[in-house]
């Protein structure tokens, strides 16, 4: 029995180009906003239940600390989801197809960097360590939920 090695000189490996599902990206962004807000409201409620005060600087006087509002939790979650959705839409533009074959991977990397810098907010506040931990958890929940939702529902399904 003669065994021959396959001729790999003829094989070309081209990276799979991931495409963004623009027709349903807005739905993925909306789902990301709703899920992130719900998850953050859960963390917010849990912190309130166990008595951890979530204090933030007052808009009128940043030296004065006021309790974080439910509305601010929702609004910030929605703005974060909108920003991530627009970023994914941008990374998926035809101009970037050859340069960025996997836009969701770039979104994950960008989100990790932004998450890291976002932690400066809660960690720099003059509040208890428990409050800092809860607000840092909220930033983490926001990043993971939004990017995971956009990754799952914001790209075209691979055809086999």
PDB file of N, CA and C in Angstrom, residues 42-127:
ATOM      1  N   UNK A  42     -31.104  44.472  38.169  1.00  0.00           N
ATOM      2  CA  UNK A  42     -31.024  43.357  39.120  1.00  0.00           C
ATOM      3  C   UNK A  42     -29.876  43.587  40.107  1.00  0.00           C
ATOM      4  N   UNK A  43     -28.705  43.951  39.597  1.00  0.00           N
ATOM      5  CA  UNK A  43     -27.546  44.219  40.469  1.00  0.00           C
ATOM      6  C   UNK A  43     -27.850  45.407  41.385  1.00  0.00           C
ATOM      7  N   UNK A  44     -28.451  46.450  40.821  1.00  0.00           N
ATOM      8  CA  UNK A  44     -28.830  47.641  41.584  1.00  0.00           C
ATOM      9  C   UNK A  44     -29.799  47.268  42.716  1.00  0.00           C
ATOM     10  N   UNK A  45     -30.799  46.470  42.375  1.00  0.00           N
ATOM     11  CA  UNK A  45     -31.776  46.042  43.380  1.00  0.00           C
ATOM     12  C   UNK A  45     -31.150  45.168  44.455  1.00  0.00           C
ATOM     13  N   UNK A  46     -30.257  44.273  44.058  1.00  0.00           N
ATOM     14  CA  UNK A  46     -29.579  43.416  45.028  1.00  0.00           C
ATOM     15  C   UNK A  46     -28.727  44.254  45.982  1.00  0.00           C
ATOM     16  N   UNK A  47     -28.026  45.242  45.441  1.00  0.00           N
ATOM     17  CA  UNK A  47     -27.204  46.116  46.287  1.00  0.00           C
ATOM     18  C   UNK A  47     -28.080  46.906  47.256  1.00  0.00           C
ATOM     19  N   UNK A  48     -29.204  47.399  46.766  1.00  0.00           N
ATOM     20  CA  UNK A  48     -30.129  48.152  47.634  1.00  0.00           C
ATOM     21  C   UNK A  48     -30.701  47.259  48.725  1.00  0.00           C
ATOM     22  N   UNK A  49     -31.007  46.009  48.365  1.00  0.00           N
ATOM     23  CA  UNK A  49     -31.589  45.067  49.325  1.00  0.00           C
ATOM     24  C   UNK A  49     -30.640  44.770  50.479  1.00  0.00           C
ATOM     25  N   UNK A  50     -29.353  44.638  50.162  1.00  0.00           N
ATOM     26  CA  UNK A  50     -28.384  44.336  51.232  1.00  0.00           C
ATOM     27  C   UNK A  50     -27.809  45.586  51.870  1.00  0.00           C
ATOM     28  N   UNK A  51     -28.281  46.744  51.453  1.00  0.00           N
ATOM     29  CA  UNK A  51     -27.898  47.994  52.110  1.00  0.00           C
ATOM     30  C   UNK A  51     -26.611  48.638  51.627  1.00  0.00           C
ATOM     31  N   UNK A  52     -26.191  48.339  50.421  1.00  0.00           N
ATOM     32  CA  UNK A  52     -24.993  48.987  49.878  1.00  0.00           C
ATOM     33  C   UNK A  52     -25.436  50.266  49.165  1.00  0.00           C
ATOM     34  N   UNK A  53     -25.016  51.424  49.668  1.00  0.00           N
ATOM     35  CA  UNK A  53     -25.421  52.676  49.017  1.00  0.00           C
ATOM     36  C   UNK A  53     -24.619  52.901  47.735  1.00  0.00           C
ATOM     37  N   UNK A  54     -25.318  53.198  46.658  1.00  0.00           N
ATOM     38  CA  UNK A  54     -24.656  53.500  45.391  1.00  0.00           C
ATOM     39  C   UNK A  54     -24.729  55.004  45.181  1.00  0.00           C
ATOM     40  N   UNK A  55     -23.635  55.670  45.500  1.00  0.00           N
ATOM     41  CA  UNK A  55     -23.575  57.125  45.437  1.00  0.00           C
ATOM     42  C   UNK A  55     -22.755  57.568  44.237  1.00  0.00           C
ATOM     43  N   UNK A  56     -23.241  58.610  43.581  1.00  0.00           N
ATOM     44  CA  UNK A  56     -22.565  59.182  42.420  1.00  0.00           C
ATOM     45  C   UNK A  56     -22.486  60.694  42.595  1.00  0.00           C
ATOM     46  N   UNK A  57     -21.577  61.361  41.884  1.00  0.00           N
ATOM     47  CA  UNK A  57     -21.509  62.825  41.986  1.00  0.00           C
ATOM     48  C   UNK A  57     -22.773  63.489  41.444  1.00  0.00           C
ATOM     49  N   UNK A  58     -23.216  64.528  42.129  1.00  0.00           N
ATOM     50  CA  UNK A  58     -24.387  65.288  41.681  1.00  0.00           C
ATOM     51  C   UNK A  58     -24.035  66.052  40.409  1.00  0.00           C
ATOM     52  N   UNK A  59     -24.947  66.091  39.432  1.00  0.00           N
ATOM     53  CA  UNK A  59     -24.653  66.824  38.190  1.00  0.00           C
ATOM     54  C   UNK A  59     -24.381  68.310  38.423  1.00  0.00           C
ATOM     55  N   UNK A  60     -25.070  68.907  39.380  1.00  0.00           N
ATOM     56  CA  UNK A  60     -24.903  70.338  39.627  1.00  0.00           C
ATOM     57  C   UNK A  60     -23.657  70.648  40.439  1.00  0.00           C
ATOM     58  N   UNK A  61     -23.242  69.722  41.318  1.00  0.00           N
ATOM     59  CA  UNK A  61     -22.069  69.931  42.165  1.00  0.00           C
ATOM     60  C   UNK A  61     -21.333  68.601  42.313  1.00  0.00           C
ATOM     61  N   UNK A  62     -20.314  68.371  41.496  1.00  0.00           N
ATOM     62  CA  UNK A  62     -19.615  67.077  41.514  1.00  0.00           C
ATOM     63  C   UNK A  62     -18.952  66.729  42.850  1.00  0.00           C
ATOM     64  N   UNK A  63     -18.831  67.693  43.735  1.00  0.00           N
ATOM     65  CA  UNK A  63     -18.244  67.386  45.041  1.00  0.00           C
ATOM     66  C   UNK A  63     -19.274  66.779  45.992  1.00  0.00           C
ATOM     67  N   UNK A  64     -20.546  66.911  45.654  1.00  0.00           N
ATOM     68  CA  UNK A  64     -21.623  66.360  46.474  1.00  0.00           C
ATOM     69  C   UNK A  64     -22.057  65.006  45.904  1.00  0.00           C
ATOM     70  N   UNK A  65     -22.199  64.013  46.774  1.00  0.00           N
ATOM     71  CA  UNK A  65     -22.598  62.670  46.349  1.00  0.00           C
ATOM     72  C   UNK A  65     -24.101  62.480  46.581  1.00  0.00           C
ATOM     73  N   UNK A  66     -24.773  61.912  45.574  1.00  0.00           N
ATOM     74  CA  UNK A  66     -26.211  61.647  45.679  1.00  0.00           C
ATOM     75  C   UNK A  66     -26.446  60.182  45.314  1.00  0.00           C
ATOM     76  N   UNK A  67     -27.580  59.610  45.744  1.00  0.00           N
ATOM     77  CA  UNK A  67     -27.868  58.215  45.382  1.00  0.00           C
ATOM     78  C   UNK A  67     -28.070  58.060  43.872  1.00  0.00           C
ATOM     79  N   UNK A  68     -27.563  56.955  43.342  1.00  0.00           N
ATOM     80  CA  UNK A  68     -27.749  56.632  41.924  1.00  0.00           C
ATOM     81  C   UNK A  68     -29.238  56.365  41.697  1.00  0.00           C
ATOM     82  N   UNK A  69     -29.764  56.874  40.589  1.00  0.00           N
ATOM     83  CA  UNK A  69     -31.181  56.670  40.301  1.00  0.00           C
ATOM     84  C   UNK A  69     -31.384  55.483  39.360  1.00  0.00           C
ATOM     85  N   UNK A  70     -32.568  54.909  39.439  1.00  0.00           N
ATOM     86  CA  UNK A  70     -32.946  53.827  38.528  1.00  0.00           C
ATOM     87  C   UNK A  70     -32.895  54.325  37.086  1.00  0.00           C
ATOM     88  N   UNK A  71     -33.347  55.543  36.870  1.00  0.00           N
ATOM     89  CA  UNK A  71     -33.349  56.109  35.522  1.00  0.00           C
ATOM     90  C   UNK A  71     -31.934  56.183  34.954  1.00  0.00           C
ATOM     91  N   UNK A  72     -30.970  56.581  35.779  1.00  0.00           N
ATOM     92  CA  UNK A  72     -29.596  56.673  35.276  1.00  0.00           C
ATOM     93  C   UNK A  72     -29.047  55.295  34.908  1.00  0.00           C
ATOM     94  N   UNK A  73     -29.426  54.263  35.650  1.00  0.00           N
ATOM     95  CA  UNK A  73     -28.996  52.903  35.326  1.00  0.00           C
ATOM     96  C   UNK A  73     -29.529  52.513  33.945  1.00  0.00           C
ATOM     97  N   UNK A  74     -30.790  52.794  33.701  1.00  0.00           N
ATOM     98  CA  UNK A  74     -31.418  52.451  32.419  1.00  0.00           C
ATOM     99  C   UNK A  74     -30.805  53.261  31.280  1.00  0.00           C
ATOM    100  N   UNK A  75     -30.691  54.569  31.468  1.00  0.00           N
ATOM    101  CA  UNK A  75     -30.195  55.451  30.409  1.00  0.00           C
ATOM    102  C   UNK A  75     -28.757  55.096  30.028  1.00  0.00           C
ATOM    103  N   UNK A  76     -27.906  54.860  31.013  1.00  0.00           N
ATOM    104  CA  UNK A  76     -26.510  54.539  30.718  1.00  0.00           C
ATOM    105  C   UNK A  76     -26.413  53.186  30.005  1.00  0.00           C
ATOM    106  N   UNK A  77     -27.229  52.220  30.401  1.00  0.00           N
ATOM    107  CA  UNK A  77     -27.232  50.918  29.721  1.00  0.00           C
ATOM    108  C   UNK A  77     -27.659  51.067  28.261  1.00  0.00           C
ATOM    109  N   UNK A  78     -28.671  51.877  28.015  1.00  0.00           N
ATOM    110  CA  UNK A  78     -29.164  52.091  26.652  1.00  0.00           C
ATOM    111  C   UNK A  78     -28.116  52.814  25.804  1.00  0.00           C
ATOM    112  N   UNK A  79     -27.487  53.842  26.363  1.00  0.00           N
ATOM    113  CA  UNK A  79     -26.459  54.561  25.604  1.00  0.00           C
ATOM    114  C   UNK A  79     -25.258  53.665  25.301  1.00  0.00           C
ATOM    115  N   UNK A  80     -24.867  52.827  26.252  1.00  0.00           N
ATOM    116  CA  UNK A  80     -23.750  51.906  26.017  1.00  0.00           C
ATOM    117  C   UNK A  80     -24.091  50.924  24.898  1.00  0.00           C
ATOM    118  N   UNK A  81     -25.315  50.397  24.900  1.00  0.00           N
ATOM    119  CA  UNK A  81     -25.735  49.461  23.851  1.00  0.00           C
ATOM    120  C   UNK A  81     -25.801  50.160  22.493  1.00  0.00           C
ATOM    121  N   UNK A  82     -26.296  51.381  22.466  1.00  0.00           N
ATOM    122  CA  UNK A  82     -26.365  52.130  21.207  1.00  0.00           C
ATOM    123  C   UNK A  82     -24.962  52.382  20.660  1.00  0.00           C
ATOM    124  N   UNK A  83     -24.051  52.763  21.530  1.00  0.00           N
ATOM    125  CA  UNK A  83     -22.677  53.007  21.098  1.00  0.00           C
ATOM    126  C   UNK A  83     -22.009  51.753  20.564  1.00  0.00           C
ATOM    127  N   UNK A  84     -22.180  50.628  21.254  1.00  0.00           N
ATOM    128  CA  UNK A  84     -21.580  49.371  20.809  1.00  0.00           C
ATOM    129  C   UNK A  84     -22.199  48.909  19.492  1.00  0.00           C
ATOM    130  N   UNK A  85     -23.493  49.113  19.331  1.00  0.00           N
ATOM    131  CA  UNK A  85     -24.174  48.728  18.089  1.00  0.00           C
ATOM    132  C   UNK A  85     -23.644  49.551  16.915  1.00  0.00           C
ATOM    133  N   UNK A  86     -23.487  50.849  17.126  1.00  0.00           N
ATOM    134  CA  UNK A  86     -22.951  51.704  16.064  1.00  0.00           C
ATOM    135  C   UNK A  86     -21.501  51.335  15.749  1.00  0.00           C
ATOM    136  N   UNK A  87     -20.743  50.990  16.767  1.00  0.00           N
ATOM    137  CA  UNK A  87     -19.351  50.583  16.552  1.00  0.00           C
ATOM    138  C   UNK A  87     -19.274  49.299  15.730  1.00  0.00           C
ATOM    139  N   UNK A  88     -20.130  48.325  16.055  1.00  0.00           N
ATOM    140  CA  UNK A  88     -20.151  47.086  15.283  1.00  0.00           C
ATOM    141  C   UNK A  88     -20.585  47.351  13.842  1.00  0.00           C
ATOM    142  N   UNK A  89     -21.570  48.210  13.669  1.00  0.00           N
ATOM    143  CA  UNK A  89     -22.005  48.569  12.311  1.00  0.00           C
ATOM    144  C   UNK A  89     -20.854  49.208  11.542  1.00  0.00           C
ATOM    145  N   UNK A  90     -20.096  50.053  12.197  1.00  0.00           N
ATOM    146  CA  UNK A  90     -18.950  50.710  11.566  1.00  0.00           C
ATOM    147  C   UNK A  90     -17.882  49.685  11.187  1.00  0.00           C
ATOM    148  N   UNK A  91     -17.544  48.779  12.113  1.00  0.00           N
ATOM    149  CA  UNK A  91     -16.517  47.769  11.853  1.00  0.00           C
ATOM    150  C   UNK A  91     -16.929  46.810  10.730  1.00  0.00           C
ATOM    151  N   UNK A  92     -18.224  46.668  10.495  1.00  0.00           N
ATOM    152  CA  UNK A  92     -18.698  45.753   9.466  1.00  0.00           C
ATOM    153  C   UNK A  92     -18.879  46.377   8.092  1.00  0.00           C
ATOM    154  N   UNK A  93     -18.569  47.657   7.952  1.00  0.00           N
ATOM    155  CA  UNK A  93     -18.726  48.326   6.655  1.00  0.00           C
ATOM    156  C   UNK A  93     -17.882  47.648   5.580  1.00  0.00           C
ATOM    157  N   UNK A  94     -18.349  47.672   4.326  1.00  0.00           N
ATOM    158  CA  UNK A  94     -17.601  47.031   3.246  1.00  0.00           C
ATOM    159  C   UNK A  94     -16.146  47.513   3.145  1.00  0.00           C
ATOM    160  N   UNK A  95     -15.898  48.765   3.479  1.00  0.00           N
ATOM    161  CA  UNK A  95     -14.533  49.297   3.445  1.00  0.00           C
ATOM    162  C   UNK A  95     -13.573  48.466   4.290  1.00  0.00           C
ATOM    163  N   UNK A  96     -14.066  47.927   5.413  1.00  0.00           N
ATOM    164  CA  UNK A  96     -13.210  47.191   6.343  1.00  0.00           C
ATOM    165  C   UNK A  96     -13.167  45.683   6.090  1.00  0.00           C
ATOM    166  N   UNK A  97     -13.943  45.166   5.147  1.00  0.00           N
ATOM    167  CA  UNK A  97     -14.061  43.705   4.985  1.00  0.00           C
ATOM    168  C   UNK A  97     -12.730  43.010   4.805  1.00  0.00           C
ATOM    169  N   UNK A  98     -11.868  43.535   3.986  1.00  0.00           N
ATOM    170  CA  UNK A  98     -10.565  42.906   3.801  1.00  0.00           C
ATOM    171  C   UNK A  98      -9.610  43.177   4.954  1.00  0.00           C
ATOM    172  N   UNK A  99      -9.822  44.284   5.628  1.00  0.00           N
ATOM    173  CA  UNK A  99      -8.927  44.694   6.704  1.00  0.00           C
ATOM    174  C   UNK A  99      -9.323  44.115   8.058  1.00  0.00           C
ATOM    175  N   UNK A 100     -10.614  43.990   8.282  1.00  0.00           N
ATOM    176  CA  UNK A 100     -11.137  43.449   9.539  1.00  0.00           C
ATOM    177  C   UNK A 100     -12.035  42.258   9.213  1.00  0.00           C
ATOM    178  N   UNK A 101     -11.479  41.071   9.056  1.00  0.00           N
ATOM    179  CA  UNK A 101     -12.314  39.936   8.656  1.00  0.00           C
ATOM    180  C   UNK A 101     -13.318  39.511   9.733  1.00  0.00           C
ATOM    181  N   UNK A 102     -13.082  39.874  10.976  1.00  0.00           N
ATOM    182  CA  UNK A 102     -13.983  39.488  12.070  1.00  0.00           C
ATOM    183  C   UNK A 102     -14.350  40.721  12.908  1.00  0.00           C
ATOM    184  N   UNK A 103     -15.368  41.462  12.487  1.00  0.00           N
ATOM    185  CA  UNK A 103     -15.753  42.679  13.210  1.00  0.00           C
ATOM    186  C   UNK A 103     -16.144  42.433  14.674  1.00  0.00           C
ATOM    187  N   UNK A 104     -16.753  41.274  14.963  1.00  0.00           N
ATOM    188  CA  UNK A 104     -17.151  41.041  16.361  1.00  0.00           C
ATOM    189  C   UNK A 104     -15.936  40.832  17.251  1.00  0.00           C
ATOM    190  N   UNK A 105     -14.871  40.277  16.707  1.00  0.00           N
ATOM    191  CA  UNK A 105     -13.644  40.135  17.501  1.00  0.00           C
ATOM    192  C   UNK A 105     -13.072  41.510  17.824  1.00  0.00           C
ATOM    193  N   UNK A 106     -13.101  42.412  16.862  1.00  0.00           N
ATOM    194  CA  UNK A 106     -12.628  43.781  17.088  1.00  0.00           C
ATOM    195  C   UNK A 106     -13.521  44.471  18.112  1.00  0.00           C
ATOM    196  N   UNK A 107     -14.828  44.205  18.056  1.00  0.00           N
ATOM    197  CA  UNK A 107     -15.750  44.765  19.046  1.00  0.00           C
ATOM    198  C   UNK A 107     -15.394  44.273  20.447  1.00  0.00           C
ATOM    199  N   UNK A 108     -15.099  42.987  20.593  1.00  0.00           N
ATOM    200  CA  UNK A 108     -14.722  42.441  21.904  1.00  0.00           C
ATOM    201  C   UNK A 108     -13.461  43.115  22.423  1.00  0.00           C
ATOM    202  N   UNK A 109     -12.461  43.258  21.578  1.00  0.00           N
ATOM    203  CA  UNK A 109     -11.202  43.891  22.005  1.00  0.00           C
ATOM    204  C   UNK A 109     -11.449  45.342  22.408  1.00  0.00           C
ATOM    205  N   UNK A 110     -12.202  46.055  21.592  1.00  0.00           N
ATOM    206  CA  UNK A 110     -12.529  47.450  21.895  1.00  0.00           C
ATOM    207  C   UNK A 110     -13.311  47.548  23.203  1.00  0.00           C
ATOM    208  N   UNK A 111     -14.262  46.641  23.391  1.00  0.00           N
ATOM    209  CA  UNK A 111     -15.069  46.652  24.615  1.00  0.00           C
ATOM    210  C   UNK A 111     -14.219  46.374  25.848  1.00  0.00           C
ATOM    211  N   UNK A 112     -13.264  45.483  25.737  1.00  0.00           N
ATOM    212  CA  UNK A 112     -12.394  45.182  26.884  1.00  0.00           C
ATOM    213  C   UNK A 112     -11.569  46.405  27.254  1.00  0.00           C
ATOM    214  N   UNK A 113     -11.030  47.080  26.259  1.00  0.00           N
ATOM    215  CA  UNK A 113     -10.245  48.293  26.527  1.00  0.00           C
ATOM    216  C   UNK A 113     -11.128  49.370  27.150  1.00  0.00           C
ATOM    217  N   UNK A 114     -12.313  49.579  26.578  1.00  0.00           N
ATOM    218  CA  UNK A 114     -13.218  50.602  27.106  1.00  0.00           C
ATOM    219  C   UNK A 114     -13.694  50.241  28.511  1.00  0.00           C
ATOM    220  N   UNK A 115     -13.968  48.956  28.744  1.00  0.00           N
ATOM    221  CA  UNK A 115     -14.383  48.504  30.076  1.00  0.00           C
ATOM    222  C   UNK A 115     -13.288  48.813  31.093  1.00  0.00           C
ATOM    223  N   UNK A 116     -12.048  48.501  30.735  1.00  0.00           N
ATOM    224  CA  UNK A 116     -10.922  48.751  31.636  1.00  0.00           C
ATOM    225  C   UNK A 116     -10.863  50.229  32.024  1.00  0.00           C
ATOM    226  N   UNK A 117     -10.959  51.120  31.034  1.00  0.00           N
ATOM    227  CA  UNK A 117     -10.913  52.543  31.336  1.00  0.00           C
ATOM    228  C   UNK A 117     -12.171  53.019  32.069  1.00  0.00           C
ATOM    229  N   UNK A 118     -13.305  52.370  31.817  1.00  0.00           N
ATOM    230  CA  UNK A 118     -14.543  52.782  32.492  1.00  0.00           C
ATOM    231  C   UNK A 118     -14.492  52.514  33.994  1.00  0.00           C
ATOM    232  N   UNK A 119     -13.671  51.566  34.400  1.00  0.00           N
ATOM    233  CA  UNK A 119     -13.573  51.258  35.827  1.00  0.00           C
ATOM    234  C   UNK A 119     -12.949  52.397  36.624  1.00  0.00           C
ATOM    235  N   UNK A 120     -12.272  53.314  35.955  1.00  0.00           N
ATOM    236  CA  UNK A 120     -11.707  54.473  36.653  1.00  0.00           C
ATOM    237  C   UNK A 120     -12.811  55.306  37.302  1.00  0.00           C
ATOM    238  N   UNK A 121     -13.998  55.306  36.681  1.00  0.00           N
ATOM    239  CA  UNK A 121     -15.118  56.071  37.252  1.00  0.00           C
ATOM    240  C   UNK A 121     -15.491  55.607  38.645  1.00  0.00           C
ATOM    241  N   UNK A 122     -15.987  54.378  38.782  1.00  0.00           N
ATOM    242  CA  UNK A 122     -16.387  53.935  40.118  1.00  0.00           C
ATOM    243  C   UNK A 122     -15.208  53.788  41.089  1.00  0.00           C
ATOM    244  N   UNK A 123     -14.071  53.360  40.600  1.00  0.00           N
ATOM    245  CA  UNK A 123     -12.942  53.154  41.504  1.00  0.00           C
ATOM    246  C   UNK A 123     -12.355  54.469  42.009  1.00  0.00           C
ATOM    247  N   UNK A 124     -12.605  55.546  41.288  1.00  0.00           N
ATOM    248  CA  UNK A 124     -12.094  56.851  41.692  1.00  0.00           C
ATOM    249  C   UNK A 124     -13.045  57.652  42.568  1.00  0.00           C
ATOM    250  N   UNK A 125     -14.222  57.123  42.831  1.00  0.00           N
ATOM    251  CA  UNK A 125     -15.195  57.852  43.649  1.00  0.00           C
ATOM    252  C   UNK A 125     -14.871  57.747  45.136  1.00  0.00           C
ATOM    253  N   UNK A 126     -15.178  58.799  45.897  1.00  0.00           N
ATOM    254  CA  UNK A 126     -14.964  58.752  47.344  1.00  0.00           C
ATOM    255  C   UNK A 126     -16.127  58.037  48.049  1.00  0.00           C
ATOM    256  N   UNK A 127     -16.266  56.730  47.781  1.00  0.00           N
ATOM    257  CA  UNK A 127     -17.341  55.930  48.373  1.00  0.00           C
ATOM    258  C   UNK A 127     -16.735  54.663  48.974  1.00  0.00           C
TER     259      UNK A 127
END
